[in-house]
Coordinates of C-alpha atoms and ligand atoms in Angstrom, one line a residue:
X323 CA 0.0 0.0 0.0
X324 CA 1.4 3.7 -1.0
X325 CA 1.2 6.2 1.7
X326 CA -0.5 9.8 0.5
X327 CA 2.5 12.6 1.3
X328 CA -0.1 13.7 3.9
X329 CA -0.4 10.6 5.4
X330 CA 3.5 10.3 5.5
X331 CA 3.9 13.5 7.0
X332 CA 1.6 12.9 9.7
X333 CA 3.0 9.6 10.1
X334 CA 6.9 11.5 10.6
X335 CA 5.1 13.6 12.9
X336 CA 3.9 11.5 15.0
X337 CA 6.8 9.3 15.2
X338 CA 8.7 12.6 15.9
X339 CA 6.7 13.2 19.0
X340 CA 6.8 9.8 20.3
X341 CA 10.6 10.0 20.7
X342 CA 10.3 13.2 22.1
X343 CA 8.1 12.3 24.7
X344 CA 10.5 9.3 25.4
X345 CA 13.3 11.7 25.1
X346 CA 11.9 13.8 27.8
X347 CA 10.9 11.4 30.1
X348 CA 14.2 9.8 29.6
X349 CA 16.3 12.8 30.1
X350 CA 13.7 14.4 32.4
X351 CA 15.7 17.5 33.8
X352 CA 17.0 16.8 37.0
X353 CA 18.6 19.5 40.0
X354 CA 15.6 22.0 41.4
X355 CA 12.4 22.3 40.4
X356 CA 12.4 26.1 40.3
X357 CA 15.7 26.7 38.4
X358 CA 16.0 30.8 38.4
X359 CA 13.7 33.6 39.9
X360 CA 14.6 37.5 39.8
X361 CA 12.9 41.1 39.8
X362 CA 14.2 43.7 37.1
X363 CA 13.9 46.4 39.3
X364 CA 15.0 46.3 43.1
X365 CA 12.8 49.1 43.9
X366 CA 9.4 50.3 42.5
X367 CA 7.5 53.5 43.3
X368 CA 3.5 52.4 42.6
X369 CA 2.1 56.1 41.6
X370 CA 1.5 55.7 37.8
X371 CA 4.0 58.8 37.5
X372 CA 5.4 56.4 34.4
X373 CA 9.0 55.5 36.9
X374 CA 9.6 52.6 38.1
X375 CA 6.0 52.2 38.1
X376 CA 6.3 48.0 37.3
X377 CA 9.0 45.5 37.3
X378 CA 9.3 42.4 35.4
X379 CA 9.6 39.4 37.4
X380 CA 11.2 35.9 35.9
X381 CA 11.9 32.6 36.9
X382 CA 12.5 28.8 35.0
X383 CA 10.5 26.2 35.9
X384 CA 12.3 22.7 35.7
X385 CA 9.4 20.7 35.6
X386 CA 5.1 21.8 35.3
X387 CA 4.5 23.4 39.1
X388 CA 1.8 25.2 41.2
X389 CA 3.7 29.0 41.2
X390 CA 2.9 31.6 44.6
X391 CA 4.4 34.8 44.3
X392 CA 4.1 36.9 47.7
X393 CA 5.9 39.7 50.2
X394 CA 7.1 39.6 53.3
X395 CA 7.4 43.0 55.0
X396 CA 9.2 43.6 57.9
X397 CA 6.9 42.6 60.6
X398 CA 6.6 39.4 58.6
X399 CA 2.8 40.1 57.4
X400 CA 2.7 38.3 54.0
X401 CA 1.3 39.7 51.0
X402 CA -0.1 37.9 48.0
X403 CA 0.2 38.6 44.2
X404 CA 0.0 34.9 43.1
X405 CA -1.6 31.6 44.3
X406 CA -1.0 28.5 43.5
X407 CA -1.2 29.0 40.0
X408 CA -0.6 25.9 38.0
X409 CA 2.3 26.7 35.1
X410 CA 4.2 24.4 32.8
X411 CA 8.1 23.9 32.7
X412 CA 10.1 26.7 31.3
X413 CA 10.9 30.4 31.6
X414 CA 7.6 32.5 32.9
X415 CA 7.4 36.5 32.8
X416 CA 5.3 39.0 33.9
X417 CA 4.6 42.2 35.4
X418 CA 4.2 43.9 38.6
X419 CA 3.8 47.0 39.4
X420 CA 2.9 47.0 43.2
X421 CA -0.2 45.2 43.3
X422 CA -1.1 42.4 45.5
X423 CA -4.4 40.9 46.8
X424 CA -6.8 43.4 48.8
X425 CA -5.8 43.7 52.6
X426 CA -6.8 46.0 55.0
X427 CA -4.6 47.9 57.6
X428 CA -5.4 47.5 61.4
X429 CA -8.1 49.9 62.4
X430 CA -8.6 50.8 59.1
X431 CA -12.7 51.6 58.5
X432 CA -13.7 50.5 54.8
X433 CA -16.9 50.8 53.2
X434 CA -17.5 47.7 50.8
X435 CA -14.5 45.4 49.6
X436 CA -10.8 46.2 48.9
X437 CA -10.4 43.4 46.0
X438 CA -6.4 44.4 44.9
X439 CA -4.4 47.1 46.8
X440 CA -1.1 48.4 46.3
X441 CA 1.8 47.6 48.8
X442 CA 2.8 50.3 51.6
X443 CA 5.7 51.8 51.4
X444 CA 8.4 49.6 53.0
X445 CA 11.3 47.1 52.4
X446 CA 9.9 43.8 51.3
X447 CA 10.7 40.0 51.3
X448 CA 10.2 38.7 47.5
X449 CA 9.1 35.1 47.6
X450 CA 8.8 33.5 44.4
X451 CA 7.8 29.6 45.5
X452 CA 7.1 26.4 43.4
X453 CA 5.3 23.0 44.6
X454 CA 4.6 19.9 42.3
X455 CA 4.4 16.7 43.4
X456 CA 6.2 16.4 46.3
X457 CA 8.7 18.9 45.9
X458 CA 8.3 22.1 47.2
X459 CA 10.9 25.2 46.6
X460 CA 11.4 29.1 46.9
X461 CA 13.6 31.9 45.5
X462 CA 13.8 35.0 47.5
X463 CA 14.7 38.8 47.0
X464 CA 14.5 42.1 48.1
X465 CA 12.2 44.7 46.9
X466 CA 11.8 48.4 48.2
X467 CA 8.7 50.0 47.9
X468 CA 8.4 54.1 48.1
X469 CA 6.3 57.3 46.9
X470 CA 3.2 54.9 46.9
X471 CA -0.6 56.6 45.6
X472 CA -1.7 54.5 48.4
X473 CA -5.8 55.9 49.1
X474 CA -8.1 53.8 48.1
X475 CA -10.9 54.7 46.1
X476 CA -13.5 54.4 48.1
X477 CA -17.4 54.4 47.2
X478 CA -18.7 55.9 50.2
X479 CA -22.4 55.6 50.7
X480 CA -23.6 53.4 48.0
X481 CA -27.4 53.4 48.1
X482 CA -30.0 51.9 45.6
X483 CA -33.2 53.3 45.9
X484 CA -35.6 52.7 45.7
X485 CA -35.3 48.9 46.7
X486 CA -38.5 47.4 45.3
X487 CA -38.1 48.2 41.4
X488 CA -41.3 47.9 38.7
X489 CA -39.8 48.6 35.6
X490 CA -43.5 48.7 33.4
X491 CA -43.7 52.6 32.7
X492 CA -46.3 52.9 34.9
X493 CA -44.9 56.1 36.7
X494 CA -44.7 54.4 40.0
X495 CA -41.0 53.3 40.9
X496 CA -39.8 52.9 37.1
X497 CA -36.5 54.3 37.7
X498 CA -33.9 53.0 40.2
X499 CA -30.8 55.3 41.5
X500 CA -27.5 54.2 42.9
X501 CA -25.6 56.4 44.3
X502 CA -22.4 56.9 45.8
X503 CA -19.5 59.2 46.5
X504 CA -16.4 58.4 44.8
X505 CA -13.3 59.8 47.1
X506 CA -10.7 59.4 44.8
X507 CA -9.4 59.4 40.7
X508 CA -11.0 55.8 39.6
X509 CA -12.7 54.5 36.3
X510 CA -16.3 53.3 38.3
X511 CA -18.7 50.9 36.6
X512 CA -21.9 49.7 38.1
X513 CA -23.7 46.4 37.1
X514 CA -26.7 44.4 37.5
X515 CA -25.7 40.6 38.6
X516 CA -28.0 37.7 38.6
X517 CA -28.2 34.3 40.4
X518 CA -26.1 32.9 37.2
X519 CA -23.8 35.6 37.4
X520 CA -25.0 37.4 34.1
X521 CA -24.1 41.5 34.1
X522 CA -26.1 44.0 32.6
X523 CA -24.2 47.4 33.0
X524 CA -26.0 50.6 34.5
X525 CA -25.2 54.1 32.8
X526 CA -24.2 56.8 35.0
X527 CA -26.6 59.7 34.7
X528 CA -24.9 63.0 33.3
X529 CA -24.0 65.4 36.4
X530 CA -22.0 68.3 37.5
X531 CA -19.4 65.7 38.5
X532 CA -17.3 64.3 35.6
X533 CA -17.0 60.3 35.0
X534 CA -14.4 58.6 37.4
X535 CA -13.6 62.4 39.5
X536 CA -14.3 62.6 42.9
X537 CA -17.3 63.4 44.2
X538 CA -21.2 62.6 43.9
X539 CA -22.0 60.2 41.2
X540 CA -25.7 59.0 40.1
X541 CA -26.3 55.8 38.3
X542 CA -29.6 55.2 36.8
X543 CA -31.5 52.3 35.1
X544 CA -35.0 52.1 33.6
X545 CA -34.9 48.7 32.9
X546 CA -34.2 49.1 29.0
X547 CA -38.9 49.6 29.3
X548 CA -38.5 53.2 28.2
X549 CA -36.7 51.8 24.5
X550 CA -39.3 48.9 24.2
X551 CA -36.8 46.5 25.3
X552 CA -37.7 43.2 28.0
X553 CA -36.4 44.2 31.2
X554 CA -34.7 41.3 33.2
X555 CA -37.4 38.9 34.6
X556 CA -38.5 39.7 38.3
X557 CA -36.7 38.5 41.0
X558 CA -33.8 39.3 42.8
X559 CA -30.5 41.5 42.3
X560 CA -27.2 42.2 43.3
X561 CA -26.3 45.7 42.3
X562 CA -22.5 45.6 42.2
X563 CA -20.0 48.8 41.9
X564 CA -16.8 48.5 40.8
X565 CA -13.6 50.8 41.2
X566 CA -10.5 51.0 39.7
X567 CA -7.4 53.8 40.2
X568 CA -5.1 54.6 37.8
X569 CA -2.4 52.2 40.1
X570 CA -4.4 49.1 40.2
X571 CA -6.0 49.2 43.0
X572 CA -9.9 48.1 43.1
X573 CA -12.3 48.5 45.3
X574 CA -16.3 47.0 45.8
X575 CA -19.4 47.5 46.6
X576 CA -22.9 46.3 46.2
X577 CA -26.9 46.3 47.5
X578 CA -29.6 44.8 46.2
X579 CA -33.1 45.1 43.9
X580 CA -35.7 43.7 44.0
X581 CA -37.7 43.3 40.6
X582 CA -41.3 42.7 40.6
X583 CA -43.9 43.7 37.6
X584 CA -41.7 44.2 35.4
X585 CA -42.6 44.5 31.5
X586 CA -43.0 46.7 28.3
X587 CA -46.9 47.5 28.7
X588 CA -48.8 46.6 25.3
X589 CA -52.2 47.3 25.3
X590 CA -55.0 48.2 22.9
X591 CA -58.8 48.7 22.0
X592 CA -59.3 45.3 20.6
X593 CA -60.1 45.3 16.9
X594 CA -60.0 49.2 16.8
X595 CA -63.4 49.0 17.3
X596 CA -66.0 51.5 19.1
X597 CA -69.3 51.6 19.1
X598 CA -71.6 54.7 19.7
X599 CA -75.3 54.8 20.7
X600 CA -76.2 56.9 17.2
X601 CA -75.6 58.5 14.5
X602 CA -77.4 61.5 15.8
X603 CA -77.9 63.0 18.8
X604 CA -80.6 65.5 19.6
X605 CA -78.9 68.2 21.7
X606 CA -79.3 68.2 25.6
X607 CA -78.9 64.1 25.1
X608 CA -76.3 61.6 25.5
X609 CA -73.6 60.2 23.1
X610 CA -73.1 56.8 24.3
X611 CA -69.7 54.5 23.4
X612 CA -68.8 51.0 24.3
X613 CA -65.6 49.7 23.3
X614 CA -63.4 46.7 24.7
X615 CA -59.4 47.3 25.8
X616 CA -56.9 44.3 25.7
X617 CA -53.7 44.0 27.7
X618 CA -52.2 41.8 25.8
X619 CA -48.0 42.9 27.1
X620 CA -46.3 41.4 29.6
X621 CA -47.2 43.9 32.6
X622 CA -49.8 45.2 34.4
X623 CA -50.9 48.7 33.3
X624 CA -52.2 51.2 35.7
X625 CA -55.1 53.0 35.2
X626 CA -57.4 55.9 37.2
X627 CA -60.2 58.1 36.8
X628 CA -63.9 57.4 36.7
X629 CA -65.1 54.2 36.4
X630 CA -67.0 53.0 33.1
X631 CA -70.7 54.0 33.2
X632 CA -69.6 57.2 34.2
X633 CA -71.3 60.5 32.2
X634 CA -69.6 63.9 31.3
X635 CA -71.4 66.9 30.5
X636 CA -70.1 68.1 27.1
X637 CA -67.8 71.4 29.0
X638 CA -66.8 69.4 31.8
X639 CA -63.7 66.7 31.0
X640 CA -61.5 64.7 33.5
X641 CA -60.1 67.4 35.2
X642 CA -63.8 68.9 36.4
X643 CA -64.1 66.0 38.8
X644 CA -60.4 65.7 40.3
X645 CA -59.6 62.8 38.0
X646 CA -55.9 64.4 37.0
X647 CA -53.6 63.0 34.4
X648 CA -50.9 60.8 35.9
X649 CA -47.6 60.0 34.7
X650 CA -47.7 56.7 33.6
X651 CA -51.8 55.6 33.7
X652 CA -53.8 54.3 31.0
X653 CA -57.7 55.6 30.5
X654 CA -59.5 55.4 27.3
X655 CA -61.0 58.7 26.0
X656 CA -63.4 60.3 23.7
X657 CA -62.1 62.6 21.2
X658 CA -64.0 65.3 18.9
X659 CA -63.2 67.7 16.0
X660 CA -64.3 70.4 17.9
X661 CA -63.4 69.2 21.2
X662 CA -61.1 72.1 22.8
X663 CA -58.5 69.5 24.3
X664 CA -57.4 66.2 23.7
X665 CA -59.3 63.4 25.2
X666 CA -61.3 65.4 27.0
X667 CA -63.6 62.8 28.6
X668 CA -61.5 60.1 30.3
X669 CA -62.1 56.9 31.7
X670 CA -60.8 54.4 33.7
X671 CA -59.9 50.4 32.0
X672 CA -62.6 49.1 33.9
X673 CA -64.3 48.6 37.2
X674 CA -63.0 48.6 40.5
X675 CA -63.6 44.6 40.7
X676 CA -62.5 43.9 37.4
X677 CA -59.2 45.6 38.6
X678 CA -56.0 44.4 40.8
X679 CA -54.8 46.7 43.6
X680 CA -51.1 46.5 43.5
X681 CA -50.0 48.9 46.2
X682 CA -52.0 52.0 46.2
X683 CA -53.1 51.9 42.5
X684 CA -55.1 50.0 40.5
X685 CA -54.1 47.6 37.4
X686 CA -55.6 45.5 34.4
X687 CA -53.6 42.4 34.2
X688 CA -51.4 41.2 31.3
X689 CA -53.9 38.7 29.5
X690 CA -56.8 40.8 30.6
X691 CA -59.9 42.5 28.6
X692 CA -62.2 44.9 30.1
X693 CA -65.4 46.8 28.5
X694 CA -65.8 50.5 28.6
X695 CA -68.6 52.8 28.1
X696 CA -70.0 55.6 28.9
X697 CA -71.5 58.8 27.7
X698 CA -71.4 62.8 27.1
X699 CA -74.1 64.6 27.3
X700 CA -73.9 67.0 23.9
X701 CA -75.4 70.5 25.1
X702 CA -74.5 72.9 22.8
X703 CA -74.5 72.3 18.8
X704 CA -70.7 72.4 17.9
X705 CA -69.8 74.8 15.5
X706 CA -69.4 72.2 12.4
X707 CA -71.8 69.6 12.2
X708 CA -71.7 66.9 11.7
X709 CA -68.6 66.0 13.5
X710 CA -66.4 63.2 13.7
X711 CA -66.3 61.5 17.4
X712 CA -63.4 58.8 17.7
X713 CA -61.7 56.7 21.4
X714 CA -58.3 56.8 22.6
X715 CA -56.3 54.5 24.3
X716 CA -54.0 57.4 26.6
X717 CA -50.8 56.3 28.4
X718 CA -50.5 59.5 30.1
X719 CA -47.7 61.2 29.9
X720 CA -45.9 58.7 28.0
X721 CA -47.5 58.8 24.6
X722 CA -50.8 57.7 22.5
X723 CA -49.5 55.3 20.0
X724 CA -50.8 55.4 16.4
X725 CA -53.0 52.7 17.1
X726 CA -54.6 53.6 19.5
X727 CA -55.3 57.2 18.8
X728 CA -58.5 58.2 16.6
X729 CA -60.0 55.0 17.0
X730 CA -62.9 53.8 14.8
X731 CA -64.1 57.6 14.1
X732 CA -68.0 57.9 13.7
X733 CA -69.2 60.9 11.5
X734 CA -72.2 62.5 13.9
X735 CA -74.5 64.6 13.7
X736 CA -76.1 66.9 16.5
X737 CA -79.8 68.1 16.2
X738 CA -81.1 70.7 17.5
X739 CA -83.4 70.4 20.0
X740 CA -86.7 71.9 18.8
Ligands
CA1780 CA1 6.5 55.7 40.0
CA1781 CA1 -43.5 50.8 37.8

């Protein structure tokens, strides 16, 4: 049989690293496990002033070993910059420019968690230490540290707020602050995390205080609601702040949210549809509508103002009986050519028992339909006539969306009386 050149090649190849392997474990290199360790600088001055701000540590590895790298300072309190970290045979390199795992100083006070921090100025034990198998071995040096940027940056006062978050546009706790104060130069990012450990970042809000200076700093987070977008399902959060200075060093913090009706509201007057009592109506009697809403999103939508059944003279409207617009509630309303405002003559998505109460306010449920009528009693005869009378669906102060403004509009004519 005739080999393809691939096939030989591959064949070489692997016949190449069989003997190596043998070769190795044959000539396996004897003598110390950790062959050569060494600092490039004998002194570093952590301040990110560009001088002997890192140093390049080395050492040879004889054979594959766990690697700790760690200081000793005078009073013998050790220091950590690696652990255990499992690394092959051969030369290793890499930086460090003062940095070891977060510690904190004896009576030191510390809002949140000190995750790296830079070492104190002082004259420091190197100990560069390898353990495989059952050999263990370690290299040591001196390193002097001086001129350290050694504050912290600290997030002082880290607060979400408020705790209990409904991101669904319905104008009642739709936004969530965090705030803090940052005391020092640091790039700060704040995130949502999940049980599964997913992140979904939270902008800072524009303020007098420039990103990452000292100072007051406002994060805030609608839930993505306001662009249409899903927010995260309900449940509950770990907001997490991060800081980082311009040495290295990083700081934490964190609080939590809780998430609980959360959803893009969707909701609509179902098949555009409305219904009026006539086609005429003699003046000094009512204009009757019936129409049929559909929240057909994902959260409940709030809703106020009189119930259905209820009748409006035609020069009173919403306001004439207390029944304000609120940021964030859904009515339907009856709209005229001639009619001085919009939507004049609002009313609520249904009755008090086809409602839920969630807190103080009152909702119609994702999935749920509810009918609406009511009337206007037409006094005067508008100055055209006929006229065209159409529904709304309102989210107040948020928008009326194409399809649900000017509803099903009914051409109408008012009579006069005699
Ligand atoms: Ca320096
Ligand atoms: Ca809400």
């Amino acid at each position: 049989m005739r080999l393809s050149p691939l096939r030989t090649t591959i064949a070489a190849l692997l016949a190449s690293a069989v003997l190596l392997a043998a070769g190795w474990l044959w000539l396996r290199p004897a003598g110390p496990l950790l062959r050569a360790a060494e600092f490039g600088l004998d002194a570093l001055s952590p301040n990110a002033d560009g001088v002997r701000d890192v140093t390049r540590i080395t050492y040879r590895l004889a054979r594959p070993a766990r690697v700790s790298i760690s200081f000793l300072d005078e009073s013998g309190r050790r220091f950590r910059f690696r652990s255990d970290n499992p690394r092959p045979s051969g030369e290793h390199q890499l930086l460090f420019s003062g940095i070891v795992a977060g510690f904190t100083l004896s009576d030191e006070e510390f809002e949140g968690q000190i995750l790296a921090r830079v070492l104190p100025d002082g004259d420091y034990t190197w100990i560069i230490e390898a353990a495989g198998g059952n050999e263990r071995e370690e290299l040591t040096g001196a390193l002097t540290v001086a001129g350290v940027d050694s504050a912290l940056p600290e997030m002082r006062g880290f607060s979400v707020s408020p705790p209990l978050f409904t991101p669904n546009r319905d104008g009642i706790s739709d936004r969530v602050w965090v705030n803090m104060y940052l005391t020092k130069s640091a790039h700060v990012s704040v995130h949502l995390l999940d049980d599964a450990g997913n992140q979904r970042p939270i902008a800072e809000r524009a303020g007098d205080i420039a990103p990452n200076e000292p100072g007051l700093h406002t994060f805030e987070y609608e839930g993505g609601v306001d662009l249409g977008v899903s927010p995260p399902p309900d449940g509950v959060y770990q907001v997490v702040a991060l800081a980082e200075d311009a040495v290295g060093q990083k700081t934490r913090v964190e609080g939590q949210l809780t998430m609980e009706h959360g959803g893009v509201p969707r909701a609509d007057i179902v098949n555009a549809q409305v219904e009026f009592s006539d086609t005429t109506v003699v003046q000094g009697e009512r204009l009757e509508f019936t129409l049929t809403v559909e929240n057909y999103g994902a959260a409940p939508i709030r809703t106020s103002g009189p119930a259905p059944g209820f009748g409006y003279a035609q020069d009173e409207n919403a306001n004439s009986f207390g029944w304000y617009e609120e940021s964030g509630a859904w009515r339907v309303g009856i709209d005229c050519d001639t009619c001085i405002r919009d939507y004049p003559w609002r009313w609520a998505l249904g009755t008090r028992d086809e409602l839920t109460r969630i807190g103080e306010h009152w909702y119609l449920m994702p999935g749920q339909r509810a009918t609406v009528s009511g009337d206007v009693t037409i006094t005067q005869i508008p100055a055209r006539n006929p006229l065209y009378f159409w529904a709304g669906l309102i989210h107040e102060d948020v928008e009326v969306s194409n399809i649900n403004n000017r509803v099903d509009p009914h051409f109408i004519t008012i009579v006069p009386k005699d």
